Every structure is written in structure tokens, then in C-alpha cells.
PDB file of C-alpha atoms in Angstrom:
ATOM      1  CA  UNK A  94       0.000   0.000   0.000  1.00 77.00           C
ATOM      2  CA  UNK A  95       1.054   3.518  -0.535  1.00 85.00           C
ATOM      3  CA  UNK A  96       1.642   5.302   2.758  1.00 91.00           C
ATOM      4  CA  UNK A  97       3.885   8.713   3.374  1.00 96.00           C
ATOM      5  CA  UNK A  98       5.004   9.001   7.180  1.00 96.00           C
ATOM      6  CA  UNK A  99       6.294  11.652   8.900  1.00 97.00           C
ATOM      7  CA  UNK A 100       7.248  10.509  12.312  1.00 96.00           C
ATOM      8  CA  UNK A 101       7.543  13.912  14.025  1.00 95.00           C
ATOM      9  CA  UNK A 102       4.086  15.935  14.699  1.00 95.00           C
ATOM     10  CA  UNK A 103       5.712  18.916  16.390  1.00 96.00           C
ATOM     11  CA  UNK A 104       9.318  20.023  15.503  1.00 97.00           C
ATOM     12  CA  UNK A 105      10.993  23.083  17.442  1.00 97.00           C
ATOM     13  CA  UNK A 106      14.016  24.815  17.229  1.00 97.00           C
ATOM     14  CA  UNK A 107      15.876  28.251  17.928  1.00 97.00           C
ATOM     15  CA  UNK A 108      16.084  30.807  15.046  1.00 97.00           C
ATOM     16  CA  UNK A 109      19.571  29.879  12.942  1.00 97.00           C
ATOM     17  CA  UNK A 110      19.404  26.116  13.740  1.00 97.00           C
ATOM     18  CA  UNK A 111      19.610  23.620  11.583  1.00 97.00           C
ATOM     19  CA  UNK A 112      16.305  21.682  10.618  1.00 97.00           C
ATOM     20  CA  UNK A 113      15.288  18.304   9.495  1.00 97.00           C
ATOM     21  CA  UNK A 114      11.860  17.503   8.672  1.00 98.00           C
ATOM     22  CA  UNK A 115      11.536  13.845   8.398  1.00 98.00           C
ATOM     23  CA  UNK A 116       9.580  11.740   5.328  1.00 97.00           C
ATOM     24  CA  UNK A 117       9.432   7.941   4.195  1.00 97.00           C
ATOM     25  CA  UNK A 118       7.242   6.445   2.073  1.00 95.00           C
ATOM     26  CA  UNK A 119       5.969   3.191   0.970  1.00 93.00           C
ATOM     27  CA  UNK A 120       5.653   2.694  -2.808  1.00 88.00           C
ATOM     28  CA  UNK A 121       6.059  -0.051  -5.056  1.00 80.00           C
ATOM     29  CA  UNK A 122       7.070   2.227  -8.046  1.00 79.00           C
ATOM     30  CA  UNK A 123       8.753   5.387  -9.309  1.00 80.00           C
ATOM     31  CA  UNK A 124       7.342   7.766  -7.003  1.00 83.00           C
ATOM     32  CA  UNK A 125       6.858  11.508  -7.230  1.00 89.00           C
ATOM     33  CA  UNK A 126       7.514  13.241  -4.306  1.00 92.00           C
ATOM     34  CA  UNK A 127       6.688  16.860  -3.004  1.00 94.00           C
ATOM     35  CA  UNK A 128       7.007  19.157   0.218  1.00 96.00           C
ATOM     36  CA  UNK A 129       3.596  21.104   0.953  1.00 95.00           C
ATOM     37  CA  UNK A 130       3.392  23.956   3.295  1.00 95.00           C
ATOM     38  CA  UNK A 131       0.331  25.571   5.132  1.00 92.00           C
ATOM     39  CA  UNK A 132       0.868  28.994   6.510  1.00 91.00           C
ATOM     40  CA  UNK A 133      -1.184  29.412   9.838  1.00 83.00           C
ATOM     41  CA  UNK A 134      -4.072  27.291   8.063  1.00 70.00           C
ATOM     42  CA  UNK A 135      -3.960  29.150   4.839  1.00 79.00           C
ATOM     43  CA  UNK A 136      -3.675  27.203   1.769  1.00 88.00           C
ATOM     44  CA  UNK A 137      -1.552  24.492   0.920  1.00 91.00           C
ATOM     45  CA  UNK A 138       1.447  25.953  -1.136  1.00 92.00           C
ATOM     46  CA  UNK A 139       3.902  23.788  -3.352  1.00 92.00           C
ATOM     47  CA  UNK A 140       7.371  24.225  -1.549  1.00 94.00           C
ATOM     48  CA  UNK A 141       9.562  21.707  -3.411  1.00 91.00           C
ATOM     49  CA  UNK A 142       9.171  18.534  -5.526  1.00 89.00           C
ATOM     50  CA  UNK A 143      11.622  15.731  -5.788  1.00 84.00           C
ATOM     51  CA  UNK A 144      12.062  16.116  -9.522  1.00 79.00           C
ATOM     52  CA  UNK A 145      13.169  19.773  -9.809  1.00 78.00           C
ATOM     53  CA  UNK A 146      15.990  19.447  -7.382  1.00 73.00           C
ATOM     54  CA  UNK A 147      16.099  22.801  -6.530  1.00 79.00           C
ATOM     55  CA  UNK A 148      16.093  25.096  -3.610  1.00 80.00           C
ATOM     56  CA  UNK A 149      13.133  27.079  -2.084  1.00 84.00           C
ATOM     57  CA  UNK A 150      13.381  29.655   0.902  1.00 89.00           C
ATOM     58  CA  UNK A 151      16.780  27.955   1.683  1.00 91.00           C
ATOM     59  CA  UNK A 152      14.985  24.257   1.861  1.00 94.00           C
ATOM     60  CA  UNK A 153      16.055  21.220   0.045  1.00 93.00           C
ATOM     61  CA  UNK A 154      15.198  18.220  -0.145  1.00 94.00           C
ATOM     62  CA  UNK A 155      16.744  14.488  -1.571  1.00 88.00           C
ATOM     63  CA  UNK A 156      14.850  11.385  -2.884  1.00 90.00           C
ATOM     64  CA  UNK A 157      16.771   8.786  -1.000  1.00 91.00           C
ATOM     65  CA  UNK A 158      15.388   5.511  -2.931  1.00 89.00           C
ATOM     66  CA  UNK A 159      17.329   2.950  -0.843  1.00 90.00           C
ATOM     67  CA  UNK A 160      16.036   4.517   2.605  1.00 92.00           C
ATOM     68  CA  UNK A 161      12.683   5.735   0.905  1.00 93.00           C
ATOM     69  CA  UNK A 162      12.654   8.722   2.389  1.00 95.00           C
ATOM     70  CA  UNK A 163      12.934  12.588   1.209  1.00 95.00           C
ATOM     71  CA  UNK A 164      13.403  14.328   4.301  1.00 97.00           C
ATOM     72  CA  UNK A 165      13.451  18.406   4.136  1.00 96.00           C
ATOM     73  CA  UNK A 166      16.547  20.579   5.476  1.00 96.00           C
ATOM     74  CA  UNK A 167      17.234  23.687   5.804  1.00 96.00           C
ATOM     75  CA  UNK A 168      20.886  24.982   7.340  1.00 96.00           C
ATOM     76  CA  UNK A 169      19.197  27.817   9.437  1.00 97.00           C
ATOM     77  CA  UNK A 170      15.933  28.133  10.266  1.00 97.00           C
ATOM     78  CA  UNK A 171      14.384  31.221  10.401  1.00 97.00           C
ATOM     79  CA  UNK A 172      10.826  32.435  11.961  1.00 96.00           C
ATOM     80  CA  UNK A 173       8.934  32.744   9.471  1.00 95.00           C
ATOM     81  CA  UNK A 174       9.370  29.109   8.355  1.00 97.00           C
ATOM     82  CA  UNK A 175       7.233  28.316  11.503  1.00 97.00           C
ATOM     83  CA  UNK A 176       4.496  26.396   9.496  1.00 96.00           C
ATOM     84  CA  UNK A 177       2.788  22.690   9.099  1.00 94.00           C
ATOM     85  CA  UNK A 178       5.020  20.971   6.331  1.00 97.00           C
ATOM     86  CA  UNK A 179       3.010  18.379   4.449  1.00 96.00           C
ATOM     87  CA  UNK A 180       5.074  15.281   2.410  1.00 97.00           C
ATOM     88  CA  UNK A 181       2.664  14.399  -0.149  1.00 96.00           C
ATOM     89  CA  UNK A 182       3.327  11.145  -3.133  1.00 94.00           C
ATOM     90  CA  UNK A 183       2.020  11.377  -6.263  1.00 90.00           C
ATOM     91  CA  UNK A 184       1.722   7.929  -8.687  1.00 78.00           C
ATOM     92  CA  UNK A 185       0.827   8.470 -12.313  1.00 72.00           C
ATOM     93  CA  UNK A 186       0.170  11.238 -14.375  1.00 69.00           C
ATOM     94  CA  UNK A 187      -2.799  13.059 -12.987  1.00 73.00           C
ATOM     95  CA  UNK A 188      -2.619  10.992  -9.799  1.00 85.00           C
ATOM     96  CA  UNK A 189      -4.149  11.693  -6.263  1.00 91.00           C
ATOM     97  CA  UNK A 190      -1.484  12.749  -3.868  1.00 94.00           C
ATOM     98  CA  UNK A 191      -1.145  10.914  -0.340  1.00 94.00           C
ATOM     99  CA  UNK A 192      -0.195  13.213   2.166  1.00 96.00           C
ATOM    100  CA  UNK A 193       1.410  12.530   5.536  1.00 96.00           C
ATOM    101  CA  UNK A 194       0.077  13.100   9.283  1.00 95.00           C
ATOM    102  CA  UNK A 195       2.066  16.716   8.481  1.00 96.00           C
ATOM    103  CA  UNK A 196       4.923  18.198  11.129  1.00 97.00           C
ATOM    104  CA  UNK A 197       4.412  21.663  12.800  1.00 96.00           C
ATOM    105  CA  UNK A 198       7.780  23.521  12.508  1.00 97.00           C
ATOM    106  CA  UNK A 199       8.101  26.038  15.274  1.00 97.00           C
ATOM    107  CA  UNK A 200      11.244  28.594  15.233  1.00 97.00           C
ATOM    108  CA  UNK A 201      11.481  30.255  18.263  1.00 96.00           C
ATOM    109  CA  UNK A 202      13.488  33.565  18.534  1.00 94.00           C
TER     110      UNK A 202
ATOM    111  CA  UNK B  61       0.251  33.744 -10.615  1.00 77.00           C
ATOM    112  CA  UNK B  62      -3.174  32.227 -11.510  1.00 81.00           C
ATOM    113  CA  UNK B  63      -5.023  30.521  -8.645  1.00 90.00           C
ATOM    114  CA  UNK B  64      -7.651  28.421  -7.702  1.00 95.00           C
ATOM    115  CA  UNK B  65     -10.223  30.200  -6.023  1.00 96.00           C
ATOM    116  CA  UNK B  66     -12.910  28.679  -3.349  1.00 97.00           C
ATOM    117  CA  UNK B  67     -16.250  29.377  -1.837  1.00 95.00           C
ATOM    118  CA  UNK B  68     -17.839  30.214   0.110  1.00 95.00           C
ATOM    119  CA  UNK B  69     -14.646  30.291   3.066  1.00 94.00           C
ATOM    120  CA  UNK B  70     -16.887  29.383   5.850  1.00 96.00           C
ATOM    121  CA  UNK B  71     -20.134  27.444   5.467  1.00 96.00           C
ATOM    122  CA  UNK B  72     -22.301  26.383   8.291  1.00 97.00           C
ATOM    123  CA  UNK B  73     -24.941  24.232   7.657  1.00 95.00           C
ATOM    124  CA  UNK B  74     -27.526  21.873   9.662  1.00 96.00           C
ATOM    125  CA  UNK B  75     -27.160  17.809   9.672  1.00 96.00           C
ATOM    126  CA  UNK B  76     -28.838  16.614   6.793  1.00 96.00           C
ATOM    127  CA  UNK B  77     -29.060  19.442   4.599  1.00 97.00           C
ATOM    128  CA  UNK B  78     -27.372  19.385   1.495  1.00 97.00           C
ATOM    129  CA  UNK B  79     -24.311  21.712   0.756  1.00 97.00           C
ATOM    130  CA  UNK B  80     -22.395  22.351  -2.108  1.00 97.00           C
ATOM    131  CA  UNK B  81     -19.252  23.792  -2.310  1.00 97.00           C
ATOM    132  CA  UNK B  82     -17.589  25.580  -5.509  1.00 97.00           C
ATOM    133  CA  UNK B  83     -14.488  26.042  -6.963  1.00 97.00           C
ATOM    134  CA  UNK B  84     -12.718  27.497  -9.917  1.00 96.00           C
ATOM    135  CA  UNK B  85      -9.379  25.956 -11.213  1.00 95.00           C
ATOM    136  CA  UNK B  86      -7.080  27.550 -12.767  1.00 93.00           C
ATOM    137  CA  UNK B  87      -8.102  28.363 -16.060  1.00 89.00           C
ATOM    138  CA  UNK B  88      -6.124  25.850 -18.183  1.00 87.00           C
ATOM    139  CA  UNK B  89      -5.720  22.880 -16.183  1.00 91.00           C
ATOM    140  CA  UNK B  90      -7.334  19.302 -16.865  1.00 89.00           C
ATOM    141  CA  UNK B  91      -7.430  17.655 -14.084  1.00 91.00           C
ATOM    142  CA  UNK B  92      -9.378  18.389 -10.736  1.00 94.00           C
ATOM    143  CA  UNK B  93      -8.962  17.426  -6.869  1.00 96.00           C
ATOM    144  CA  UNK B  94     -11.123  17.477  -4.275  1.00 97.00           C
ATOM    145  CA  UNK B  95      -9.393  17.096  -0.355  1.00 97.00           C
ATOM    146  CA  UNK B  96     -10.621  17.473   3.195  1.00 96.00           C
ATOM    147  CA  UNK B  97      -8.519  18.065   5.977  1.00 93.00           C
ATOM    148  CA  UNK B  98     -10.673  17.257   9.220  1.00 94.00           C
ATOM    149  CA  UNK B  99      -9.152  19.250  12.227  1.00 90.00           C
ATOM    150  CA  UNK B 100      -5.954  17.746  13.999  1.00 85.00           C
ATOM    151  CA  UNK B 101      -6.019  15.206  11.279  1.00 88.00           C
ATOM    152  CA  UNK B 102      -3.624  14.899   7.751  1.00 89.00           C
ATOM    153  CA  UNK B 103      -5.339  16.092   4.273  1.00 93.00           C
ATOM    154  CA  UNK B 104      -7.384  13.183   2.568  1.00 95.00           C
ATOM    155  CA  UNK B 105      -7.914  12.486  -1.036  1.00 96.00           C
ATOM    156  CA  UNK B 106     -11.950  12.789  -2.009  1.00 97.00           C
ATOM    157  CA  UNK B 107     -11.738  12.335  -5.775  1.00 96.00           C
ATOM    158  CA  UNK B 108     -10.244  13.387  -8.705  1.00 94.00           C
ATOM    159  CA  UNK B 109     -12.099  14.665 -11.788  1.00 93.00           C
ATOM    160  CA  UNK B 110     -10.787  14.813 -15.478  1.00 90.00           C
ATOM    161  CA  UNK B 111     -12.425  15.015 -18.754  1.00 88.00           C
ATOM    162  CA  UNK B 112     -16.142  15.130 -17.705  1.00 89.00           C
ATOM    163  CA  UNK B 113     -15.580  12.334 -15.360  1.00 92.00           C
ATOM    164  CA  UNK B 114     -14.466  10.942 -12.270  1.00 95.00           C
ATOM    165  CA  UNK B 115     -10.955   9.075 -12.322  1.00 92.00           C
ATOM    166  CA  UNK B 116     -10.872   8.168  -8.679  1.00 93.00           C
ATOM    167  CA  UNK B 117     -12.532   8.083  -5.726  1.00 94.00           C
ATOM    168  CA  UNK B 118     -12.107   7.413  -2.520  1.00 94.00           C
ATOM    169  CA  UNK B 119     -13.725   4.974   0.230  1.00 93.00           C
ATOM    170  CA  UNK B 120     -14.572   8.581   2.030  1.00 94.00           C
ATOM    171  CA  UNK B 121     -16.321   9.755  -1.867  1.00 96.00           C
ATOM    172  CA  UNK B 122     -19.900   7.585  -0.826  1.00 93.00           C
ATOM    173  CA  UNK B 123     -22.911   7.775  -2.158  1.00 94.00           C
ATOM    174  CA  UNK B 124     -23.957  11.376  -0.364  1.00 96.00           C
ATOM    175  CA  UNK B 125     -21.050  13.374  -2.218  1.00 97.00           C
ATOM    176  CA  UNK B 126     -20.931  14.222  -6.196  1.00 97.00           C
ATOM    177  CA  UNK B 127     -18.747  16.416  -8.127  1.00 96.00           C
ATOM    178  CA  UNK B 128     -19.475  18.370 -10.684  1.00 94.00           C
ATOM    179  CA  UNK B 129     -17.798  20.582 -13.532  1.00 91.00           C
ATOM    180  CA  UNK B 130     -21.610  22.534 -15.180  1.00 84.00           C
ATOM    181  CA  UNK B 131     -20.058  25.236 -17.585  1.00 84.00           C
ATOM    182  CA  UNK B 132     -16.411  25.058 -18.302  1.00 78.00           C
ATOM    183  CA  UNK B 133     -15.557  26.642 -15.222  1.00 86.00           C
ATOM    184  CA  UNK B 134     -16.524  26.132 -11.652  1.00 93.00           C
ATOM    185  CA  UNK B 135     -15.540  22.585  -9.801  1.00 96.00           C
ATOM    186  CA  UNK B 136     -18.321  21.698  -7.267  1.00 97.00           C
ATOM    187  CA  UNK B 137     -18.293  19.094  -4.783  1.00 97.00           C
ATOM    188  CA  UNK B 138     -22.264  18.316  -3.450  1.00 97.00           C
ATOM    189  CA  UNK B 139     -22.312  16.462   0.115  1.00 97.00           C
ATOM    190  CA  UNK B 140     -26.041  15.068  -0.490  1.00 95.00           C
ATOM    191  CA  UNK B 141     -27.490  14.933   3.130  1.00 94.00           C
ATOM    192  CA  UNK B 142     -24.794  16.152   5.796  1.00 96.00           C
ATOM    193  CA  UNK B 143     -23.306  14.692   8.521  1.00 95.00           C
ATOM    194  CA  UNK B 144     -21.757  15.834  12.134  1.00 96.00           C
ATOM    195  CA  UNK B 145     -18.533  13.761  10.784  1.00 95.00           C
ATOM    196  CA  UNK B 146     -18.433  15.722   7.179  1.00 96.00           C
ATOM    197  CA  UNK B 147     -17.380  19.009   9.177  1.00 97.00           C
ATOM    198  CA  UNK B 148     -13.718  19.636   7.903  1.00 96.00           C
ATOM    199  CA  UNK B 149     -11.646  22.008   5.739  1.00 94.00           C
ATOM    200  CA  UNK B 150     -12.705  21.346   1.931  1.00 97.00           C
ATOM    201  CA  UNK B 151      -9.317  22.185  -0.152  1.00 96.00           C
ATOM    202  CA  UNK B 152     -10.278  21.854  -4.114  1.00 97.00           C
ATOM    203  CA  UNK B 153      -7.082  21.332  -6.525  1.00 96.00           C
ATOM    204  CA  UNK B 154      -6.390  21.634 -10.205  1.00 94.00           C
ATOM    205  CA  UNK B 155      -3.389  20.172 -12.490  1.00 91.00           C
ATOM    206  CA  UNK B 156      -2.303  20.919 -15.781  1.00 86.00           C
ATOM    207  CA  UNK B 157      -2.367  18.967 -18.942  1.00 68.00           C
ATOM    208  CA  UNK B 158       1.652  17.687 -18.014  1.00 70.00           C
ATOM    209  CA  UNK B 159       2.125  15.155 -15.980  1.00 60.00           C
ATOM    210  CA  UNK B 160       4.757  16.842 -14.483  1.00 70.00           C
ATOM    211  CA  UNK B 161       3.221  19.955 -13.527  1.00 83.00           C
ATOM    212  CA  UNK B 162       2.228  20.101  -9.439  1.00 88.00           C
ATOM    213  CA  UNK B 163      -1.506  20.469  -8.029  1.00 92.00           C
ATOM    214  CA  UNK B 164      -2.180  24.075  -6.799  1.00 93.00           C
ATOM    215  CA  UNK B 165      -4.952  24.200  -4.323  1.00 95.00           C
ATOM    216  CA  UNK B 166      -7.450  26.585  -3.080  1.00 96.00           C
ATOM    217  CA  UNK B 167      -7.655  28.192   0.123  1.00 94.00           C
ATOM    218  CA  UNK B 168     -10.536  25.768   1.061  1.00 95.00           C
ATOM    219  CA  UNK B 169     -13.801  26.061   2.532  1.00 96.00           C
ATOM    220  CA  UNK B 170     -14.851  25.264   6.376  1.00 95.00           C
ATOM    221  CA  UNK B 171     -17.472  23.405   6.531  1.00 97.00           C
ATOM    222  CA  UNK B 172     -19.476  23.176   9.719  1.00 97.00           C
ATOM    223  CA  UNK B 173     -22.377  20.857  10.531  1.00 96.00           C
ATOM    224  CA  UNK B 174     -24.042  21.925  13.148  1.00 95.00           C
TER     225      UNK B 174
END
């Protein structure tokens, strides 16, 4: 079965830490994989997807296909990336995603 | 940036009336999404909706819900006769014709059964 998991609900660190927000998933093919973020229960909003490799507000993130994961970094956290990060798996063209339980990031000052 | 738009943002509405709730993708996108995210809880796939018809549903998509595309448009999703349990953030998505291209989602509607 296709299943994302994010292990950690609430995630907190100090302003100019280092963060790590954790993903696996279970899929028995190519997976597409993408980082969703939800400002103080606004809208869902695309932060990164597996396939563009690139870097958004200082985030990346690596699909890890031996440990099935694609866990999100960033070097140094700032406040404003306090937020609920969603890890989301899409199969197919067109295909539903299949989000995970979601992990609040606080950054404290 | 084009964006999908939602409403109404807050509907409240008594158990067993029917609701319907409207979207409006982005204007040159194919494929449609329908999500609820029921408070304290992860975002759940409803149904998916391309070229006039449903592609996939989920165990949650019963009999009581329907979607809906009338004129070209709008995206509604009709809950039939409401329930307590229905209450939940509605978040309506929309994809392009690519397969590669994300889903870009509205700011949702909160539905209340009262």
C-alpha cells in the first residue's frame, strides 16, 4: 500500500538552527515526491518537488530511494518558516497525492 | 500567478441538509482534486475529476457526495445529506495537462455541521 510518514508531529528549534523535517514512504514504483506547506491554516502551497531538485526559501530536499525517504533541510531556520510541512506522493500522471500526518515547525526567537 | 479560487470560506450548515461547495481551477488545467482536511487530522484524497468524469474516488467519496464541472468553469463538490462527521476544511485542486506539472490548491472552505 502507498503510505507517506512523517514521524515527528511537532518540531521546534531556535532561530539559525539547523532543521530536518523527516519523510518515508511506501511505494512499489517510481514515485513523485513533493514538500507542501500551510501557513497558519492558509492554503496548501507547493514548496519543493523531488524532480526539480532545486532550492526554495533555503529548503532542500533528496529522494533517498534505498532509505525511501525525502526528508526536508534547511541549514538555518528562520521564523517565518514556523508552518505545518506536508510530504505528499504522487503515482501516475494526474494521480491523487497521499499526504502525511504533516509536522508543525516552530522557530522560536 | 493564476489561482484556484474557493467558496464560500466558511459554510455552516444543519445535519442533513445538502451543501455544495464551488471552486474554480485555474483556467487551463485538466485535471481536478477534491481534499478534506478534518481538524488535527492529515489532508485526505476525495476524488479526482478529469475530462467530464471521475478518475478516482475514494472509500470517504460515498454515495452522499458528487462532483461536478456545469459550464467550463466552476468545480463543485455536493455532500447530499450532511453529517456531524463531514465538518472539515474542503481544499479543491487543479493540475495541468503535463504530468509533471504540481496540483495548486485553493484556500478551502470550512465546513461546519451543526
Amino acid at each position: 500500500a502507498q503510505r507517506v510518514t512523517q514521524p515527528e508531529k511537532l518540531l521546534s528549534v531556535f532561530k539559525g538552527a539547523p532543521v530536518e523535517l523527516k519523510c518515508n514512504y511506501s511505494y512499489s514504483g517510481s514515485p513523485e515526491l513533493f514538500w507542501y506547506v500551510q501557513y497558519s491554516r492558509q492554503r496548501l502551497q507547493l514548496l519543493l518537488r523531488h524532480i526539480s531538485r532545486e532550492s526554495i526559501k533555503g529548503f532542500t530536499a533528496d529522494l533517498n530511494k534505498g532509505e525511501t525517504s525525502f526528508h526536508l533541510k534547511k541549514p538555518f531556520a528562520q521564523e517565518e518558516d514556523s508552518a505545518m510541512y506536508y510530504c505528499a506522493l504522487r503515482r501516475g500522471q494526474g494521480g491523487k497525492l497521499i499526504f502525511g500526518q504533516g509536522t508543525e515547525l516552530s522557530v522560536k526567537p | 500567478e493564476p489561482e484556484v479560487t474557493q467558496t464560500p470560506s466558511h459554510q455552516v450548515t444543519q445535519m442533513g441538509q445538502e451543501v455544495i461547495l464551488r471552486c474554480v481551477p485555474i483556467s487551463n488545467h485538466l485535471y481536478f482534486y477534491w481534499y478534506r482536511q478534518i481538524l488535527g487530522q492529515k489532508v485526505e484524497f476525495l476524488v479526482s475529476f478529469y475530462n467530464n468524469e471521475i478518475s478516482e474516488k475514494s472509500e470517504i467519496f460515498d454515495d452522499q457526495f458528487s462532483v461536478e464541472r456545469p459550464d467550463g468553469s466552476n468545480f463543485t463538490l455536493k455532500i447530499r445529506s450532511t453529517k456531524l462527521e463531514d465538518s472539515a476544511m474542503y481544499f479543491c485542486a487543479s493540475s495541468g495537462v503535463n504530468s509533471n506539472q504540481p496540483q495548486h490548491f485553493g484556500d478551502g472552505t470550512r465546513l461546519s455541521i451543526l
